[in-house]
Amino acid sequence: MTSFSDSPAAAHRHLLGIEGLSAHDITTLMDLAEGEISLSRQVEKKKATLKGRTLINLFFEASTRTQSSFEIAGKRLGADVMNMSVASSSVKKGETLIDTAITLNAMRPDLLVVRHHAAGAVHLLAQRVDCSVINAGDGAHEHPTQALLDALTIRRAKGRVGGLRIAICGDILHSRVARSNILCLQALGAEVRVVAPTTLLPSGIERFGVQVFTNMRAGLEGCDIVMMLRLQRERMAGSFVPSVPEYFRYFGLDEEKLAFAKPDALVMHPGPMNRGVEIDSAIADGPQSLIRDQVEMGVAVRMAVLQALARHLPNQ
Amino acid sequence: MKPGSDRKDALNTYPPGPPLYIRGARLIDPDSGRDETGDCLIENGIISAVGKDCAVGRLPPGTQIIEAKGQVLAPGLIDMRVFIGEPGFEHRETLRSAGRAAAAGGVTTIVMMPDTDPVIDEPALVDFVLRRARDTSPVRVVPMAALTKGLKGQEMTEIGLLTWAGAAAFTSGRTSLTNAQVMRRTLAYARDFDALVVHHVEDPHLVGEGVMNEGEMASRLGLQGIPLEAETIPLERDLRLVALTGGRYHAALLSTAASFDVMRAAKRQGLPVSCGVAIANLTLNESDIGGYRTFFKLAPPLRTETDRQACVAALADGTIDVIVSNHDPQHVETKRYPFAEAENGAIGLETLLAASLRLYHAGDCSLVTLLRALSTTPADLLGLPQGRLAIGAPGDVILIDIDEPYVYDEAMIVSRSKNSCFERARFQGKVKLTVVAGAVVHS
C-alpha cells in the first residue's frame, strides 16, 4: 500500500477514489486540511506552495460548488488555475475525453481535477496523462474529496469519527458521495447505515458492511450523524419512486424523523439541496445542520489534497 | 416441404486442394467417438479414408503427406456466432480478415450473424455473402438470416426462400425479440420448414442502463447492473412458446446457473431445444473487468465465478450443446470510452480453441466433449455435413498440438479489430494446421 505521508517514493500519484487509501492516508490528509482552515479565515489567504504550478479543472458535468471549491483551493496555494467546462451535450460519446486528455497533457499541467458523468472515466483519463489527476466525481463511482471533507467536518464537530453511528439516506444507487463516504467512514471506524427505498439501493449493498434500512425512523434510531443525499427529479420518470410528496413523506428529513436520532445528532448534505424533497428547509438551516461547515471544509480538504499530490511532482 | 431438399449446396463451392494424407495423428472424432492413432486421406475436398494405416499402398500420385505424430487431428471447428462487418462495417472486419482469423484459430466454418448493413434479411444478400466469402475467405462462411425484417422484431422474413438461398438458421442477432406474438408465429412458421430459430435472450427493459452483471462488483464500480432475470425471463417465455409451437429453438448464449436449470428441464421434457455458451462465460468472470476494462464488456455480461462454474458443469453434463466465440469485432475507438459508453463485444475466432482447451487442461471436461461442442453438434443443429472425421464428409480438419504453450500477444492478432479478452493471455494448445476442403489454409 502506497501512502500519502512518509517518503516521496511511496507516494500516490493520483487521487482517484477512497478505495485504495489506508486509514492512515485518510487521517494524514485530514490533518493536513486542518492546518489550512485558519489560512482561509485570515485576510491574507494566499500561500506560495503551488507557485508556478498549473491546475486545470476539467468538468464534463456541470458543477458550481465543487469546481469553485477546487478553484479557490488552487488559487490560495498560488497555482495558476484554469477552468474548462465541457458541455455534456458535446461529449455524448466520451470521444473527446481521450482527445481532451491528450490535448491538455500537451499543455503540461501539473494537476488535473476531473469530473465526468461516467464511472471509471477519470481512471481512463489518468492513464493518458503525465500529471496528477484528482477525481472530482465519476458517475456513480467515487467522489473522494467529498468524503474527506465530510469526515473532517464530522471530526471537528464530534471530536472523532470512529465509533459514531452514521446514517446515509436517500438515492444511494446513483450516488458517488455515498460510495466514497461508506469506504471513508468505515476506514475511520464509524458504524455506517444506509437508508433508502429498495429501488434506490445498489444490489449487494449489504456486502459493503453497512446496515441497510428501508424505514427512515428505524434507520435514524440512535444516529450521531444523518447524511442526506440529493434526489434527482429524473428518478420519478425511471420508476424509482412515485412522486416528490411521497418521497418526502417517507424518506425526507423533517423534525419528526430527525427526533429518532440522538438528541445531539448533526445533519449533513453534500449539496446542492432539493429543499422539500429530501430535506426540510427548517432542518437545513437549523441548529443541527453542518451543511455550511461542509462547504468551508471542502476548500481546506482540497488544498490538502493538492499539496499532498504536488509534493511528489517533479521539480526540475 | 422437406427440409433442406431444395437448399442450394453452397458448401462445396470451395476449391479442393491436391490429395492430402495426414499420418500418425491422434484421431478424435466426436461423432463416432473415435479416439485412436491413425491416418486421414482427403481427396477432391472429401475425406476418403480415415483410421489406422487406412490408405497404405493406395495413395494417389502427387499426395502431400504430413507427419502428425503426437498431434490431435480433429474436425475443423464450426463457430456458430460470428459477427463480421461486411457489408457495412468493413473497417471492423471483412469476410477475408475474419476468414484468415478463423483459419489461424482452427475454425473451418464461420456461421455469420446477419447484423450487417444492410441486414441479411433477403435471399440476394445471403447469396452475396456466400459468393463474396467463396472469393475472399479461406474458410467456409455460412450466413444466418435475420428472423425479422431489418432485425426490427416485427415482420417475419422469407424463411423458405432464405433457406433455399443458403441461410443456415434464423436469428435475432444481437437483439432480443420482445414481442411474444412475433416469436410465436415465427417459431410456428419456421417449424414447417424445419428451420432453426436462434435467439439472443436478453430482455432490453431489464437490461435498462445496465452495463455489467448486477451485484456487489457493479455496485462498487458504480456501474448499473444487469440482473440474471434479464436472461431467464425471455428464455422461459421462449421455451413455453416452443412447447406451444414445436419449432426448433436454440438459445444463442446462456450465462447463468438459473438458465441452465431451465434448459435442463426443457430438454427433459423432450422439447426441440438447444443452447450455446460464449467461451468468455466459460473461462472468465466479472472480476476480469477489474479497473473498467472495456474489452470485457460483453453481452451477455461476464457473471460471477459461481455462474462460470455452472457453465462448465452444464457443458460437461450436455446441457450446453455448443461453444461459440461470439466474435464481435469493434473498432478500438468504440472501446476506448468510459465503460458504460463503450460498445459490447470482443473478438474470439483465433482464441476459441485455445481458450476452450483451458477447460481440458484444468480437468473440467474431456477433449471429446469440447470438440463435439465446437464442431459436430453445431453441424448437426445446422444440418451441415462437416464436423466429423468420416468417409464422405468434407475435408475440413485441424491438427492441434494440445500441449504447446504460448502467449497470445497483440502482435499475433490476425483479425482486423484488436478487442480481445485474451490479450497477453497464456494458452496451452496451438493449431498447427487448418485444412478446408483438403486445402491447407493455415500452417
PDB file of N, CA, C and O in Angstrom, chain B residues 242-297:
ATOM      1  N   VAL B 242     -42.039 -22.684 -27.511  1.00  0.00           N
ATOM      2  CA  VAL B 242     -41.575 -23.883 -28.220  1.00  0.00           C
ATOM      3  C   VAL B 242     -42.521 -25.044 -27.917  1.00  0.00           C
ATOM      4  O   VAL B 242     -42.925 -25.794 -28.813  1.00  0.00           O
ATOM      5  N   ALA B 243     -42.919 -25.154 -26.657  1.00  0.00           N
ATOM      6  CA  ALA B 243     -43.862 -26.214 -26.286  1.00  0.00           C
ATOM      7  C   ALA B 243     -45.184 -26.029 -27.027  1.00  0.00           C
ATOM      8  O   ALA B 243     -45.828 -26.994 -27.436  1.00  0.00           O
ATOM      9  N   LEU B 244     -45.557 -24.786 -27.234  1.00  0.00           N
ATOM     10  CA  LEU B 244     -46.816 -24.479 -27.927  1.00  0.00           C
ATOM     11  C   LEU B 244     -46.737 -24.781 -29.417  1.00  0.00           C
ATOM     12  O   LEU B 244     -47.665 -25.300 -30.016  1.00  0.00           O
ATOM     13  N   THR B 245     -45.577 -24.435 -30.039  1.00  0.00           N
ATOM     14  CA  THR B 245     -45.486 -24.471 -31.499  1.00  0.00           C
ATOM     15  C   THR B 245     -44.728 -25.671 -32.048  1.00  0.00           C
ATOM     16  O   THR B 245     -44.922 -26.047 -33.197  1.00  0.00           O
ATOM     17  N   GLY B 246     -43.805 -26.201 -31.265  1.00  0.00           N
ATOM     18  CA  GLY B 246     -42.975 -27.293 -31.776  1.00  0.00           C
ATOM     19  C   GLY B 246     -41.835 -26.841 -32.660  1.00  0.00           C
ATOM     20  O   GLY B 246     -41.168 -27.666 -33.282  1.00  0.00           O
ATOM     21  N   GLY B 247     -41.573 -25.548 -32.739  1.00  0.00           N
ATOM     22  CA  GLY B 247     -40.463 -25.051 -33.555  1.00  0.00           C
ATOM     23  C   GLY B 247     -39.118 -25.406 -32.943  1.00  0.00           C
ATOM     24  O   GLY B 247     -38.994 -25.535 -31.724  1.00  0.00           O
ATOM     25  N   ARG B 248     -38.111 -25.588 -33.805  1.00  0.00           N
ATOM     26  CA  ARG B 248     -36.759 -25.890 -33.304  1.00  0.00           C
ATOM     27  C   ARG B 248     -36.122 -24.596 -32.822  1.00  0.00           C
ATOM     28  O   ARG B 248     -36.065 -23.608 -33.558  1.00  0.00           O
ATOM     29  N   TYR B 249     -35.603 -24.636 -31.612  1.00  0.00           N
ATOM     30  CA  TYR B 249     -35.158 -23.402 -30.955  1.00  0.00           C
ATOM     31  C   TYR B 249     -33.778 -23.582 -30.356  1.00  0.00           C
ATOM     32  O   TYR B 249     -33.469 -24.602 -29.738  1.00  0.00           O
ATOM     33  N   HIS B 250     -32.960 -22.532 -30.538  1.00  0.00           N
ATOM     34  CA  HIS B 250     -31.612 -22.548 -29.971  1.00  0.00           C
ATOM     35  C   HIS B 250     -31.372 -21.222 -29.252  1.00  0.00           C
ATOM     36  O   HIS B 250     -31.444 -20.156 -29.859  1.00  0.00           O
ATOM     37  N   ALA B 251     -31.141 -21.289 -27.937  1.00  0.00           N
ATOM     38  CA  ALA B 251     -30.792 -20.077 -27.187  1.00  0.00           C
ATOM     39  C   ALA B 251     -29.312 -19.798 -27.457  1.00  0.00           C
ATOM     40  O   ALA B 251     -28.454 -20.620 -27.137  1.00  0.00           O
ATOM     41  N   ALA B 252     -29.045 -18.637 -28.072  1.00  0.00           N
ATOM     42  CA  ALA B 252     -27.701 -18.392 -28.609  1.00  0.00           C
ATOM     43  C   ALA B 252     -26.632 -18.417 -27.520  1.00  0.00           C
ATOM     44  O   ALA B 252     -25.583 -19.033 -27.695  1.00  0.00           O
ATOM     45  N   LEU B 253     -26.912 -17.749 -26.413  1.00  0.00           N
ATOM     46  CA  LEU B 253     -25.881 -17.601 -25.386  1.00  0.00           C
ATOM     47  C   LEU B 253     -26.536 -17.615 -24.017  1.00  0.00           C
ATOM     48  O   LEU B 253     -27.323 -16.719 -23.707  1.00  0.00           O
ATOM     49  N   LEU B 254     -26.214 -18.590 -23.219  1.00  0.00           N
ATOM     50  CA  LEU B 254     -26.697 -18.583 -21.841  1.00  0.00           C
ATOM     51  C   LEU B 254     -25.508 -18.373 -20.914  1.00  0.00           C
ATOM     52  O   LEU B 254     -24.385 -18.773 -21.221  1.00  0.00           O
ATOM     53  N   SER B 255     -25.785 -17.760 -19.779  1.00  0.00           N
ATOM     54  CA  SER B 255     -24.655 -17.378 -18.925  1.00  0.00           C
ATOM     55  C   SER B 255     -24.894 -17.582 -17.438  1.00  0.00           C
ATOM     56  O   SER B 255     -24.000 -17.356 -16.645  1.00  0.00           O
ATOM     57  N   THR B 256     -26.096 -18.002 -17.052  1.00  0.00           N
ATOM     58  CA  THR B 256     -26.358 -18.082 -15.611  1.00  0.00           C
ATOM     59  C   THR B 256     -26.770 -19.490 -15.189  1.00  0.00           C
ATOM     60  O   THR B 256     -27.367 -20.241 -15.971  1.00  0.00           O
ATOM     61  N   ALA B 257     -26.477 -19.805 -13.948  1.00  0.00           N
ATOM     62  CA  ALA B 257     -26.850 -21.110 -13.398  1.00  0.00           C
ATOM     63  C   ALA B 257     -28.354 -21.335 -13.542  1.00  0.00           C
ATOM     64  O   ALA B 257     -28.797 -22.427 -13.910  1.00  0.00           O
ATOM     65  N   ALA B 258     -29.146 -20.293 -13.311  1.00  0.00           N
ATOM     66  CA  ALA B 258     -30.602 -20.420 -13.385  1.00  0.00           C
ATOM     67  C   ALA B 258     -31.050 -20.775 -14.804  1.00  0.00           C
ATOM     68  O   ALA B 258     -31.967 -21.578 -15.008  1.00  0.00           O
ATOM     69  N   SER B 259     -30.391 -20.202 -15.815  1.00  0.00           N
ATOM     70  CA  SER B 259     -30.757 -20.506 -17.199  1.00  0.00           C
ATOM     71  C   SER B 259     -30.535 -21.983 -17.521  1.00  0.00           C
ATOM     72  O   SER B 259     -31.326 -22.596 -18.237  1.00  0.00           O
ATOM     73  N   PHE B 260     -29.439 -22.526 -17.003  1.00  0.00           N
ATOM     74  CA  PHE B 260     -29.155 -23.934 -17.308  1.00  0.00           C
ATOM     75  C   PHE B 260     -30.172 -24.860 -16.642  1.00  0.00           C
ATOM     76  O   PHE B 260     -30.535 -25.888 -17.198  1.00  0.00           O
ATOM     77  N   ASP B 261     -30.635 -24.465 -15.467  1.00  0.00           N
ATOM     78  CA  ASP B 261     -31.682 -25.255 -14.826  1.00  0.00           C
ATOM     79  C   ASP B 261     -32.938 -25.277 -15.691  1.00  0.00           C
ATOM     80  O   ASP B 261     -33.566 -26.321 -15.882  1.00  0.00           O
ATOM     81  N   VAL B 262     -33.279 -24.116 -16.221  1.00  0.00           N
ATOM     82  CA  VAL B 262     -34.459 -24.006 -17.071  1.00  0.00           C
ATOM     83  C   VAL B 262     -34.266 -24.855 -18.332  1.00  0.00           C
ATOM     84  O   VAL B 262     -35.168 -25.591 -18.770  1.00  0.00           O
ATOM     85  N   MET B 263     -33.076 -24.777 -18.905  1.00  0.00           N
ATOM     86  CA  MET B 263     -32.796 -25.502 -20.144  1.00  0.00           C
ATOM     87  C   MET B 263     -32.802 -27.018 -19.907  1.00  0.00           C
ATOM     88  O   MET B 263     -33.350 -27.778 -20.703  1.00  0.00           O
ATOM     89  N   ARG B 264     -32.228 -27.431 -18.782  1.00  0.00           N
ATOM     90  CA  ARG B 264     -32.221 -28.858 -18.441  1.00  0.00           C
ATOM     91  C   ARG B 264     -33.646 -29.407 -18.365  1.00  0.00           C
ATOM     92  O   ARG B 264     -33.952 -30.463 -18.912  1.00  0.00           O
ATOM     93  N   ALA B 265     -34.511 -28.643 -17.709  1.00  0.00           N
ATOM     94  CA  ALA B 265     -35.897 -29.089 -17.545  1.00  0.00           C
ATOM     95  C   ALA B 265     -36.585 -29.194 -18.905  1.00  0.00           C
ATOM     96  O   ALA B 265     -37.320 -30.149 -19.178  1.00  0.00           O
ATOM     97  N   ALA B 266     -36.321 -28.244 -19.777  1.00  0.00           N
ATOM     98  CA  ALA B 266     -36.955 -28.251 -21.104  1.00  0.00           C
ATOM     99  C   ALA B 266     -36.490 -29.450 -21.918  1.00  0.00           C
ATOM    100  O   ALA B 266     -37.276 -30.087 -22.628  1.00  0.00           O
ATOM    101  N   LYS B 267     -35.199 -29.764 -21.806  1.00  0.00           N
ATOM    102  CA  LYS B 267     -34.686 -30.920 -22.544  1.00  0.00           C
ATOM    103  C   LYS B 267     -35.275 -32.224 -21.991  1.00  0.00           C
ATOM    104  O   LYS B 267     -35.565 -33.144 -22.746  1.00  0.00           O
ATOM    105  N   ARG B 268     -35.436 -32.257 -20.679  1.00  0.00           N
ATOM    106  CA  ARG B 268     -36.019 -33.445 -20.066  1.00  0.00           C
ATOM    107  C   ARG B 268     -37.441 -33.672 -20.568  1.00  0.00           C
ATOM    108  O   ARG B 268     -37.890 -34.788 -20.743  1.00  0.00           O
ATOM    109  N   GLN B 269     -38.136 -32.547 -20.832  1.00  0.00           N
ATOM    110  CA  GLN B 269     -39.497 -32.649 -21.374  1.00  0.00           C
ATOM    111  C   GLN B 269     -39.511 -33.111 -22.813  1.00  0.00           C
ATOM    112  O   GLN B 269     -40.568 -33.340 -23.381  1.00  0.00           O
ATOM    113  N   GLY B 270     -38.325 -33.114 -23.439  1.00  0.00           N
ATOM    114  CA  GLY B 270     -38.258 -33.541 -24.831  1.00  0.00           C
ATOM    115  C   GLY B 270     -38.509 -32.430 -25.838  1.00  0.00           C
ATOM    116  O   GLY B 270     -38.779 -32.695 -27.012  1.00  0.00           O
ATOM    117  N   LEU B 271     -38.437 -31.206 -25.419  1.00  0.00           N
ATOM    118  CA  LEU B 271     -38.628 -30.097 -26.363  1.00  0.00           C
ATOM    119  C   LEU B 271     -37.451 -30.028 -27.334  1.00  0.00           C
ATOM    120  O   LEU B 271     -36.315 -30.366 -26.979  1.00  0.00           O
ATOM    121  N   PRO B 272     -37.688 -29.575 -28.570  1.00  0.00           N
ATOM    122  CA  PRO B 272     -36.610 -29.496 -29.564  1.00  0.00           C
ATOM    123  C   PRO B 272     -35.744 -28.252 -29.341  1.00  0.00           C
ATOM    124  O   PRO B 272     -35.737 -27.326 -30.140  1.00  0.00           O
ATOM    125  N   VAL B 273     -35.024 -28.245 -28.236  1.00  0.00           N
ATOM    126  CA  VAL B 273     -34.273 -27.045 -27.865  1.00  0.00           C
ATOM    127  C   VAL B 273     -32.797 -27.358 -27.641  1.00  0.00           C
ATOM    128  O   VAL B 273     -32.423 -28.478 -27.299  1.00  0.00           O
ATOM    129  N   SER B 274     -32.000 -26.344 -27.836  1.00  0.00           N
ATOM    130  CA  SER B 274     -30.554 -26.468 -27.613  1.00  0.00           C
ATOM    131  C   SER B 274     -30.051 -25.095 -27.179  1.00  0.00           C
ATOM    132  O   SER B 274     -30.785 -24.108 -27.236  1.00  0.00           O
ATOM    133  N   CYS B 275     -28.802 -25.046 -26.739  1.00  0.00           N
ATOM    134  CA  CYS B 275     -28.271 -23.747 -26.337  1.00  0.00           C
ATOM    135  C   CYS B 275     -26.763 -23.676 -26.521  1.00  0.00           C
ATOM    136  O   CYS B 275     -26.079 -24.694 -26.621  1.00  0.00           O
ATOM    137  N   GLY B 276     -26.294 -22.444 -26.565  1.00  0.00           N
ATOM    138  CA  GLY B 276     -24.872 -22.191 -26.723  1.00  0.00           C
ATOM    139  C   GLY B 276     -24.334 -21.401 -25.543  1.00  0.00           C
ATOM    140  O   GLY B 276     -25.095 -20.846 -24.740  1.00  0.00           O
ATOM    141  N   VAL B 277     -23.021 -21.364 -25.456  1.00  0.00           N
ATOM    142  CA  VAL B 277     -22.376 -20.557 -24.431  1.00  0.00           C
ATOM    143  C   VAL B 277     -21.185 -19.879 -25.087  1.00  0.00           C
ATOM    144  O   VAL B 277     -20.532 -20.461 -25.962  1.00  0.00           O
ATOM    145  N   ALA B 278     -20.931 -18.666 -24.686  1.00  0.00           N
ATOM    146  CA  ALA B 278     -19.758 -17.965 -25.210  1.00  0.00           C
ATOM    147  C   ALA B 278     -18.532 -18.422 -24.431  1.00  0.00           C
ATOM    148  O   ALA B 278     -18.607 -18.639 -23.222  1.00  0.00           O
ATOM    149  N   ILE B 279     -17.428 -18.562 -25.137  1.00  0.00           N
ATOM    150  CA  ILE B 279     -16.209 -19.016 -24.482  1.00  0.00           C
ATOM    151  C   ILE B 279     -15.828 -18.079 -23.333  1.00  0.00           C
ATOM    152  O   ILE B 279     -15.289 -18.519 -22.321  1.00  0.00           O
ATOM    153  N   ALA B 280     -16.171 -16.805 -23.450  1.00  0.00           N
ATOM    154  CA  ALA B 280     -15.857 -15.852 -22.382  1.00  0.00           C
ATOM    155  C   ALA B 280     -16.568 -16.233 -21.088  1.00  0.00           C
ATOM    156  O   ALA B 280     -15.989 -16.182 -20.005  1.00  0.00           O
ATOM    157  N   ASN B 281     -17.840 -16.648 -21.196  1.00  0.00           N
ATOM    158  CA  ASN B 281     -18.582 -17.004 -19.992  1.00  0.00           C
ATOM    159  C   ASN B 281     -18.111 -18.331 -19.386  1.00  0.00           C
ATOM    160  O   ASN B 281     -18.378 -18.612 -18.223  1.00  0.00           O
ATOM    161  N   LEU B 282     -17.416 -19.135 -20.197  1.00  0.00           N
ATOM    162  CA  LEU B 282     -16.870 -20.398 -19.689  1.00  0.00           C
ATOM    163  C   LEU B 282     -15.523 -20.209 -19.010  1.00  0.00           C
ATOM    164  O   LEU B 282     -15.109 -21.047 -18.214  1.00  0.00           O
ATOM    165  N   THR B 283     -14.811 -19.159 -19.376  1.00  0.00           N
ATOM    166  CA  THR B 283     -13.424 -19.057 -18.911  1.00  0.00           C
ATOM    167  C   THR B 283     -13.116 -17.779 -18.133  1.00  0.00           C
ATOM    168  O   THR B 283     -12.034 -17.660 -17.576  1.00  0.00           O
ATOM    169  N   LEU B 284     -14.045 -16.827 -18.106  1.00  0.00           N
ATOM    170  CA  LEU B 284     -13.784 -15.560 -17.415  1.00  0.00           C
ATOM    171  C   LEU B 284     -14.946 -15.257 -16.475  1.00  0.00           C
ATOM    172  O   LEU B 284     -16.025 -15.828 -16.613  1.00  0.00           O
ATOM    173  N   ASN B 285     -14.737 -14.330 -15.546  1.00  0.00           N
ATOM    174  CA  ASN B 285     -15.862 -13.875 -14.738  1.00  0.00           C
ATOM    175  C   ASN B 285     -15.793 -12.362 -14.553  1.00  0.00           C
ATOM    176  O   ASN B 285     -14.870 -11.709 -15.058  1.00  0.00           O
ATOM    177  N   GLU B 286     -16.781 -11.815 -13.836  1.00  0.00           N
ATOM    178  CA  GLU B 286     -16.909 -10.360 -13.758  1.00  0.00           C
ATOM    179  C   GLU B 286     -15.683  -9.681 -13.150  1.00  0.00           C
ATOM    180  O   GLU B 286     -15.424  -8.511 -13.437  1.00  0.00           O
ATOM    181  N   SER B 287     -14.916 -10.412 -12.343  1.00  0.00           N
ATOM    182  CA  SER B 287     -13.728  -9.791 -11.740  1.00  0.00           C
ATOM    183  C   SER B 287     -12.711  -9.381 -12.794  1.00  0.00           C
ATOM    184  O   SER B 287     -11.881  -8.504 -12.547  1.00  0.00           O
ATOM    185  N   ASP B 288     -12.768 -10.030 -13.962  1.00  0.00           N
ATOM    186  CA  ASP B 288     -11.819  -9.676 -15.019  1.00  0.00           C
ATOM    187  C   ASP B 288     -12.006  -8.238 -15.503  1.00  0.00           C
ATOM    188  O   ASP B 288     -11.109  -7.675 -16.124  1.00  0.00           O
ATOM    189  N   ILE B 289     -13.177  -7.669 -15.243  1.00  0.00           N
ATOM    190  CA  ILE B 289     -13.404  -6.275 -15.643  1.00  0.00           C
ATOM    191  C   ILE B 289     -12.443  -5.348 -14.895  1.00  0.00           C
ATOM    192  O   ILE B 289     -11.982  -4.359 -15.444  1.00  0.00           O
ATOM    193  N   GLY B 290     -12.104  -5.749 -13.668  1.00  0.00           N
ATOM    194  CA  GLY B 290     -11.104  -5.014 -12.885  1.00  0.00           C
ATOM    195  C   GLY B 290     -11.344  -3.524 -12.934  1.00  0.00           C
ATOM    196  O   GLY B 290     -12.412  -3.057 -12.561  1.00  0.00           O
ATOM    197  N   GLY B 291     -10.359  -2.782 -13.375  1.00  0.00           N
ATOM    198  CA  GLY B 291     -10.483  -1.331 -13.443  1.00  0.00           C
ATOM    199  C   GLY B 291     -11.117  -0.862 -14.739  1.00  0.00           C
ATOM    200  O   GLY B 291     -10.474  -0.204 -15.545  1.00  0.00           O
ATOM    201  N   TYR B 292     -12.355  -1.223 -14.959  1.00  0.00           N
ATOM    202  CA  TYR B 292     -13.125  -0.725 -16.103  1.00  0.00           C
ATOM    203  C   TYR B 292     -12.512  -1.120 -17.451  1.00  0.00           C
ATOM    204  O   TYR B 292     -12.361  -0.280 -18.340  1.00  0.00           O
ATOM    205  N   ARG B 293     -12.141  -2.389 -17.586  1.00  0.00           N
ATOM    206  CA  ARG B 293     -11.540  -2.818 -18.858  1.00  0.00           C
ATOM    207  C   ARG B 293     -12.647  -3.111 -19.861  1.00  0.00           C
ATOM    208  O   ARG B 293     -13.369  -4.102 -19.736  1.00  0.00           O
ATOM    209  N   THR B 294     -12.764  -2.255 -20.850  1.00  0.00           N
ATOM    210  CA  THR B 294     -13.930  -2.313 -21.741  1.00  0.00           C
ATOM    211  C   THR B 294     -13.912  -3.513 -22.688  1.00  0.00           C
ATOM    212  O   THR B 294     -14.948  -3.857 -23.240  1.00  0.00           O
ATOM    213  N   PHE B 295     -12.742  -4.135 -22.874  1.00  0.00           N
ATOM    214  CA  PHE B 295     -12.729  -5.322 -23.736  1.00  0.00           C
ATOM    215  C   PHE B 295     -13.517  -6.460 -23.077  1.00  0.00           C
ATOM    216  O   PHE B 295     -13.862  -7.437 -23.718  1.00  0.00           O
ATOM    217  N   PHE B 296     -13.803  -6.312 -21.790  1.00  0.00           N
ATOM    218  CA  PHE B 296     -14.567  -7.326 -21.071  1.00  0.00           C
ATOM    219  C   PHE B 296     -16.034  -6.925 -20.947  1.00  0.00           C
ATOM    220  O   PHE B 296     -16.779  -7.524 -20.190  1.00  0.00           O
ATOM    221  N   LYS B 297     -16.437  -5.896 -21.681  1.00  0.00           N
ATOM    222  CA  LYS B 297     -17.841  -5.506 -21.695  1.00  0.00           C
ATOM    223  C   LYS B 297     -18.532  -6.318 -22.788  1.00  0.00           C
ATOM    224  O   LYS B 297     -18.283  -6.100 -23.980  1.00  0.00           O
TER     225      LYS B 297
END
